[in-house]
Tab-separated table of C-alpha atoms in Angstrom:
chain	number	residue	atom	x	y	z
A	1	UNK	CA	8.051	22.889	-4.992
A	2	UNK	CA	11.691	22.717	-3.310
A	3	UNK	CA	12.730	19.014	-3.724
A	4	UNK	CA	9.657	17.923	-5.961
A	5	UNK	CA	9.812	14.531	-7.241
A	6	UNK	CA	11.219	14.210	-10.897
A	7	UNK	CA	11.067	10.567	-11.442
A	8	UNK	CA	12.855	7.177	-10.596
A	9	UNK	CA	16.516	6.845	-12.672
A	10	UNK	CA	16.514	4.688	-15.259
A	11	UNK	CA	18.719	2.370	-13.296
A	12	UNK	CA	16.484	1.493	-11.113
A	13	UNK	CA	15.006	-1.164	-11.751
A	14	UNK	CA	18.278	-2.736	-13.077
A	15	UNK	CA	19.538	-1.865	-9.714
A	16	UNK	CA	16.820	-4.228	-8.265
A	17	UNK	CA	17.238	-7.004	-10.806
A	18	UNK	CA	21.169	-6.664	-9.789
A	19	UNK	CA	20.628	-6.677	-5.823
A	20	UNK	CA	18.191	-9.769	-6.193
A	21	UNK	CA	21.031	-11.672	-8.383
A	22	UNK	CA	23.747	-10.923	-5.461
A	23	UNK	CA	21.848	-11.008	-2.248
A	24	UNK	CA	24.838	-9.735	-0.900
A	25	UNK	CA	25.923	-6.754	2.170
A	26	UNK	CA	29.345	-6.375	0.152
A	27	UNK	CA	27.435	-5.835	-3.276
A	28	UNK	CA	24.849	-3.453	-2.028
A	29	UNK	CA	27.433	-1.009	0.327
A	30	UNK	CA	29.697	-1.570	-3.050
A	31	UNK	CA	26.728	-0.200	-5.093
A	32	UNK	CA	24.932	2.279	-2.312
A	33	UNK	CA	25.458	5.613	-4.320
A	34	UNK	CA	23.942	4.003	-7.073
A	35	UNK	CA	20.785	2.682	-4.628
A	36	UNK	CA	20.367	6.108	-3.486
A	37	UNK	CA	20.616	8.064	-6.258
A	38	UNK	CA	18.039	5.889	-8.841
A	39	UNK	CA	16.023	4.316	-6.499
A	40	UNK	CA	15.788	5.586	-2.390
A	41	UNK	CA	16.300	9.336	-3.272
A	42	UNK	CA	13.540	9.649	-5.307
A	43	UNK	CA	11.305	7.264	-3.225
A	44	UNK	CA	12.033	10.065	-0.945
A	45	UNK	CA	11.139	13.104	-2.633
A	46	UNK	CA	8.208	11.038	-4.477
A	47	UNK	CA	6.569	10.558	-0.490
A	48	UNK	CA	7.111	14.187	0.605
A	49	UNK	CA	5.798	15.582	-3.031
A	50	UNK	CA	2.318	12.890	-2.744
A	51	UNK	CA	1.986	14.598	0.970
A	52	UNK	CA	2.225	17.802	-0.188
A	53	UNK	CA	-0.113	16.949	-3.061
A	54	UNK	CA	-2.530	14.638	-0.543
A	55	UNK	CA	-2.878	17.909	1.789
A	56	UNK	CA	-3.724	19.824	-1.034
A	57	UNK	CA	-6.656	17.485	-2.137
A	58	UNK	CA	-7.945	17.150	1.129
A	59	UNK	CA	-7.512	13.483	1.273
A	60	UNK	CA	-5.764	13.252	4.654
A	61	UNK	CA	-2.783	10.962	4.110
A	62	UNK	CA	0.808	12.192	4.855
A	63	UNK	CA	4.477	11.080	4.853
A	64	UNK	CA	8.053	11.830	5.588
A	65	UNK	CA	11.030	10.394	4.498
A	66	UNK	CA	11.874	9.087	7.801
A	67	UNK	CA	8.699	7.303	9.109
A	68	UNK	CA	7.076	6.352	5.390
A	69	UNK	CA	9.413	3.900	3.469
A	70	UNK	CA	10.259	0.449	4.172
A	71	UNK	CA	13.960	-1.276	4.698
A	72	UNK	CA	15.257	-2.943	1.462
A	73	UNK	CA	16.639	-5.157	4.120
A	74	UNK	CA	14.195	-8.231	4.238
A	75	UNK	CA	13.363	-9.280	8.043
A	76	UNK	CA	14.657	-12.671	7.933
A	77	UNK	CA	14.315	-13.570	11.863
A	78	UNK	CA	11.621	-15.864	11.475
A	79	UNK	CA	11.806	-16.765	7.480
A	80	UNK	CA	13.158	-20.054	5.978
A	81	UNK	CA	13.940	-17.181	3.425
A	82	UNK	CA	17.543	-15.763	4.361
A	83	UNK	CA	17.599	-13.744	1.394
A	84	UNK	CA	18.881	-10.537	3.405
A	85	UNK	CA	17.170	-7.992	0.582
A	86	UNK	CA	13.194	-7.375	-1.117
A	87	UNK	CA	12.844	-7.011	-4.713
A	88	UNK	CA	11.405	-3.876	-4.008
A	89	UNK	CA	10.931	-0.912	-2.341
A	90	UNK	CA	8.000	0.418	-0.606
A	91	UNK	CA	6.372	3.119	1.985
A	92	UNK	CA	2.999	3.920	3.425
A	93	UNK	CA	1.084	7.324	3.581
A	94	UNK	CA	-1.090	7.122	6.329
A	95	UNK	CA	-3.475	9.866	8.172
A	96	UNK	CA	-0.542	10.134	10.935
A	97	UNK	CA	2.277	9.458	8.858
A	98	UNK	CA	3.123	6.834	10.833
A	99	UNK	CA	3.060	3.021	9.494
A	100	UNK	CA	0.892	1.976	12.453
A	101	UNK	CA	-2.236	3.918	11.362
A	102	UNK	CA	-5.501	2.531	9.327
A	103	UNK	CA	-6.849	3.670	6.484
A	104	UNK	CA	-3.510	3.940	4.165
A	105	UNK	CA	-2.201	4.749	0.763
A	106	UNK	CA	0.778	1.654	-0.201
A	107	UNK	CA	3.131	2.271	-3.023
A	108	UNK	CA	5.379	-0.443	-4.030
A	109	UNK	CA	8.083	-0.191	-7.160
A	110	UNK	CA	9.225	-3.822	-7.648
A	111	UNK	CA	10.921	-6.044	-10.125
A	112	UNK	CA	7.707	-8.743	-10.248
A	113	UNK	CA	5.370	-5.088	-10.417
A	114	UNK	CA	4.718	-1.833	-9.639
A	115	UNK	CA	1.544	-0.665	-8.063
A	116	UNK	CA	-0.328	1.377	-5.653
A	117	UNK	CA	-3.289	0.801	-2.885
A	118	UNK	CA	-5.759	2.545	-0.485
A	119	UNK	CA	-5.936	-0.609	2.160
A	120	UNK	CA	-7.772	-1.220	5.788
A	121	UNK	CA	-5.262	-3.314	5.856
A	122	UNK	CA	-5.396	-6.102	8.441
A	123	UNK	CA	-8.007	-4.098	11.130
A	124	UNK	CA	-8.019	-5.146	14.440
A	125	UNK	CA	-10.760	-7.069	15.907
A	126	UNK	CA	-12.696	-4.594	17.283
A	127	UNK	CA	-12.598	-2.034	13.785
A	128	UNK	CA	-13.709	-5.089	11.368
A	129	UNK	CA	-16.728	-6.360	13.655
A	130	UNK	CA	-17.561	-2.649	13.173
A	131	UNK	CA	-17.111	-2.636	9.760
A	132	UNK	CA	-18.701	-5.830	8.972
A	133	UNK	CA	-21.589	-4.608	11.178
A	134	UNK	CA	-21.880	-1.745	9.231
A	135	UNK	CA	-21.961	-3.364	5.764
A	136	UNK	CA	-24.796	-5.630	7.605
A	137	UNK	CA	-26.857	-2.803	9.090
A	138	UNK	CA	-26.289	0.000	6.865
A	139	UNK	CA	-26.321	-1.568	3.569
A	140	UNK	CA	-27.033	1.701	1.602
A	141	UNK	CA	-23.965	3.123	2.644
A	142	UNK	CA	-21.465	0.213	1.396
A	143	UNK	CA	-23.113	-0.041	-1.435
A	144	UNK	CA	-22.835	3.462	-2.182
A	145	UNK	CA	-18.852	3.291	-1.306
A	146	UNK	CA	-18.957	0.571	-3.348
A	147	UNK	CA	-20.722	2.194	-6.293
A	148	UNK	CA	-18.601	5.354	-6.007
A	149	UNK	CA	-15.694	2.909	-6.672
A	150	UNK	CA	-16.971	1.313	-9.534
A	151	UNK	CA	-17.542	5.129	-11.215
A	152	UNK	CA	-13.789	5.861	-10.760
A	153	UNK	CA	-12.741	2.530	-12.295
A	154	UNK	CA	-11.927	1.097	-9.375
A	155	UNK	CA	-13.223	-2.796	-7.087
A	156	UNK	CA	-13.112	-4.162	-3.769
A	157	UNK	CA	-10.121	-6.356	-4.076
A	158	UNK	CA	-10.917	-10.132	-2.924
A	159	UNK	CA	-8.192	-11.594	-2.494
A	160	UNK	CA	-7.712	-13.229	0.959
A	161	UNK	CA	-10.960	-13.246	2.020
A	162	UNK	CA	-12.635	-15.787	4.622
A	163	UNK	CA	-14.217	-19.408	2.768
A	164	UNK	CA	-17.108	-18.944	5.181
A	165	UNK	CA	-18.841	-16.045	7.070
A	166	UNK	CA	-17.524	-15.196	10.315
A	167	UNK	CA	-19.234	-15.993	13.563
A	168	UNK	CA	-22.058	-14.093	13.601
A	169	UNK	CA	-22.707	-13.328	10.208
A	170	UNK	CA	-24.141	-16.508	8.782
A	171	UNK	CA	-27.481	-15.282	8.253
A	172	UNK	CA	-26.610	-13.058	5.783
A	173	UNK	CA	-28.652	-13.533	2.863
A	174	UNK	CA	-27.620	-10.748	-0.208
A	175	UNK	CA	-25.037	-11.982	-1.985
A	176	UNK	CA	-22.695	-8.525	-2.379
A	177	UNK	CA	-23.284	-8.392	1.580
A	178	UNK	CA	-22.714	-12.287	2.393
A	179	UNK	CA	-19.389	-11.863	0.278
A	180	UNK	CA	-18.168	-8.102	1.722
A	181	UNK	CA	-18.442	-9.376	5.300
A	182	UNK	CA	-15.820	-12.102	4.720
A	183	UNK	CA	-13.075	-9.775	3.841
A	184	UNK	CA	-10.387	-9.429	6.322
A	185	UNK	CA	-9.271	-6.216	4.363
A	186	UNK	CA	-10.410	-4.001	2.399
A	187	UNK	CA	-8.339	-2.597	-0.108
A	188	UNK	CA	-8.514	-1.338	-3.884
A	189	UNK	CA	-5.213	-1.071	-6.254
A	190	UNK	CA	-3.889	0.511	-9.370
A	191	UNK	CA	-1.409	-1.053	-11.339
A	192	UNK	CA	1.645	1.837	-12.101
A	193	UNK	CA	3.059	1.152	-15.720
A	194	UNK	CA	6.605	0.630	-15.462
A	195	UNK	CA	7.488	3.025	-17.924
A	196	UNK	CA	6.208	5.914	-16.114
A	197	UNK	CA	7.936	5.703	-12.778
A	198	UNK	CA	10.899	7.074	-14.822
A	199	UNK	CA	8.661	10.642	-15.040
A	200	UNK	CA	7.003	13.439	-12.830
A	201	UNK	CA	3.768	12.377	-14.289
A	202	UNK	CA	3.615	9.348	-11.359
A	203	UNK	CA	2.729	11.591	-9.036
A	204	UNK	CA	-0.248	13.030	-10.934
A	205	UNK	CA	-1.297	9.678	-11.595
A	206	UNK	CA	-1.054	8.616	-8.025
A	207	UNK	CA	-3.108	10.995	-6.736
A	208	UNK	CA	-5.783	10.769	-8.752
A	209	UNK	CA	-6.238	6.844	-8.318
A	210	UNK	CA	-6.078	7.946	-4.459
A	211	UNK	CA	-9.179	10.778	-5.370
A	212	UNK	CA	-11.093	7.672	-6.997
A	213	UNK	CA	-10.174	5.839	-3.911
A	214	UNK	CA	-11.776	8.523	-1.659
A	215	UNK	CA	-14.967	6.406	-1.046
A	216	UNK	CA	-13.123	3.722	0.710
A	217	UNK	CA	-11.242	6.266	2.568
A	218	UNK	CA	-14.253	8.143	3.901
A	219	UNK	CA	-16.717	4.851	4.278
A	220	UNK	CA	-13.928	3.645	6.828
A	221	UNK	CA	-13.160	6.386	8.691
A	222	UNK	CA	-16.978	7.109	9.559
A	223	UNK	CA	-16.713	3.608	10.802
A	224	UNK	CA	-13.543	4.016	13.045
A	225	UNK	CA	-15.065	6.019	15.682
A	226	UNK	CA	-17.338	3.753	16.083
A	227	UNK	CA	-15.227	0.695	16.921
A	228	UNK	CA	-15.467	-0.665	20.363
């Protein structure tokens, strides 16, 4: 494979640790070759390599180098936090291979961690009424999603979900049901060890937390047509 991802340099997390401690334009063009030759390069070849690999699996996700990652640059228009760089760096893998698309794959290599997620991240309206109608009247199939999960190691994360059940779902009586409709994502991760983001083998890994992550994947999508 022309270009295959070999691994993050061993500098680059350093890099990150150093960018974070400067916060500064002059540091970071002073230190560029060094940014994109441990840490964006191989972000690069690491997004075309998983879409080669995602096409091969069957999985539907893809990515370029141009539409997948994320700035370093920090969006500070509307932040008390001028900090003008992240502590990370980032890119999505999505069934268009834009970032505008649902139904994603997230990687995110970071100085706090590293880790990876198959999100429906933040639906619009009209996709999670469908979706929590379909956990509501089609019970059997979330909870087989939800089982599938489970056998590849893998949860429903929780996090941000609604205190009480949205309008129209108050009657909900089951407990797994009463608690999946009051998710405003949906979304299952996998931590990346550190140490490995230095090898090849992050790709393999990658793709087979994705594979696990199928069920969410497939639950959503037979959803999405049916979104009004």
């Amino acid at each position: 494979m022309a270009g295959a991802f070999k691994g993050f340099g061993e500098k680059a997390i350093p890099f990150l640790k150093a960018l974070d401690f400067h916060q500064s334009r002059e540091w970071f063009q002073e230190n560029r070759d060094l940014y994109e030759s441990e840490l964006h390069g191989p972000f690069c070849y690491l997004v075309e390599t998983l879409s080669e690999r995602f096409a091969t699996a069957g999985l539907g996700l893809r990515g370029d180098r141009k539409k997948s990652l994320f700035r370093i640059n920090r969006d500070v228009r509307f932040s008390k936090d001028k900090r003008p760089y992240n502590r990370h760096l980032s890119a999505i893998l999505s069934p268009d291979g834009t970032k505008m698309e649902q139904g994603v794959f997230y990687v995110h290599i970071g100085l706090e961690r590293c880790f990876a997620g198959v999100a429906w991240w933040q639906p619009d309206p009209e996709l999670l009424q469908a979706m929590r109608k379909a956990i509501v009247t089609k019970p059997a199939a979330f909870r087989a999603m939800v089982t599938a999960l489970k056998k590849g190691g893998l949860a429903l994360d929780p996090e941000d979900c609604l205190k009480r059940a949205p309008r129209g779902f108050e009657e909900v009586g089951e407990a797994d049901l009463a608690q999946a409709v009051r998710n405003r994502h949906f979304v299952v991760r996998h931590d990346i060890d550190p140490a490995t983001i230095h090898t090849a083998a992050l790709v393999d890994d990658l793709v087979d937390f994705t594979s696990r992550a199928r069920p969410l994947l497939d639950w959503g999508r037979a959803i999405q047509g049916t979104a009004k």
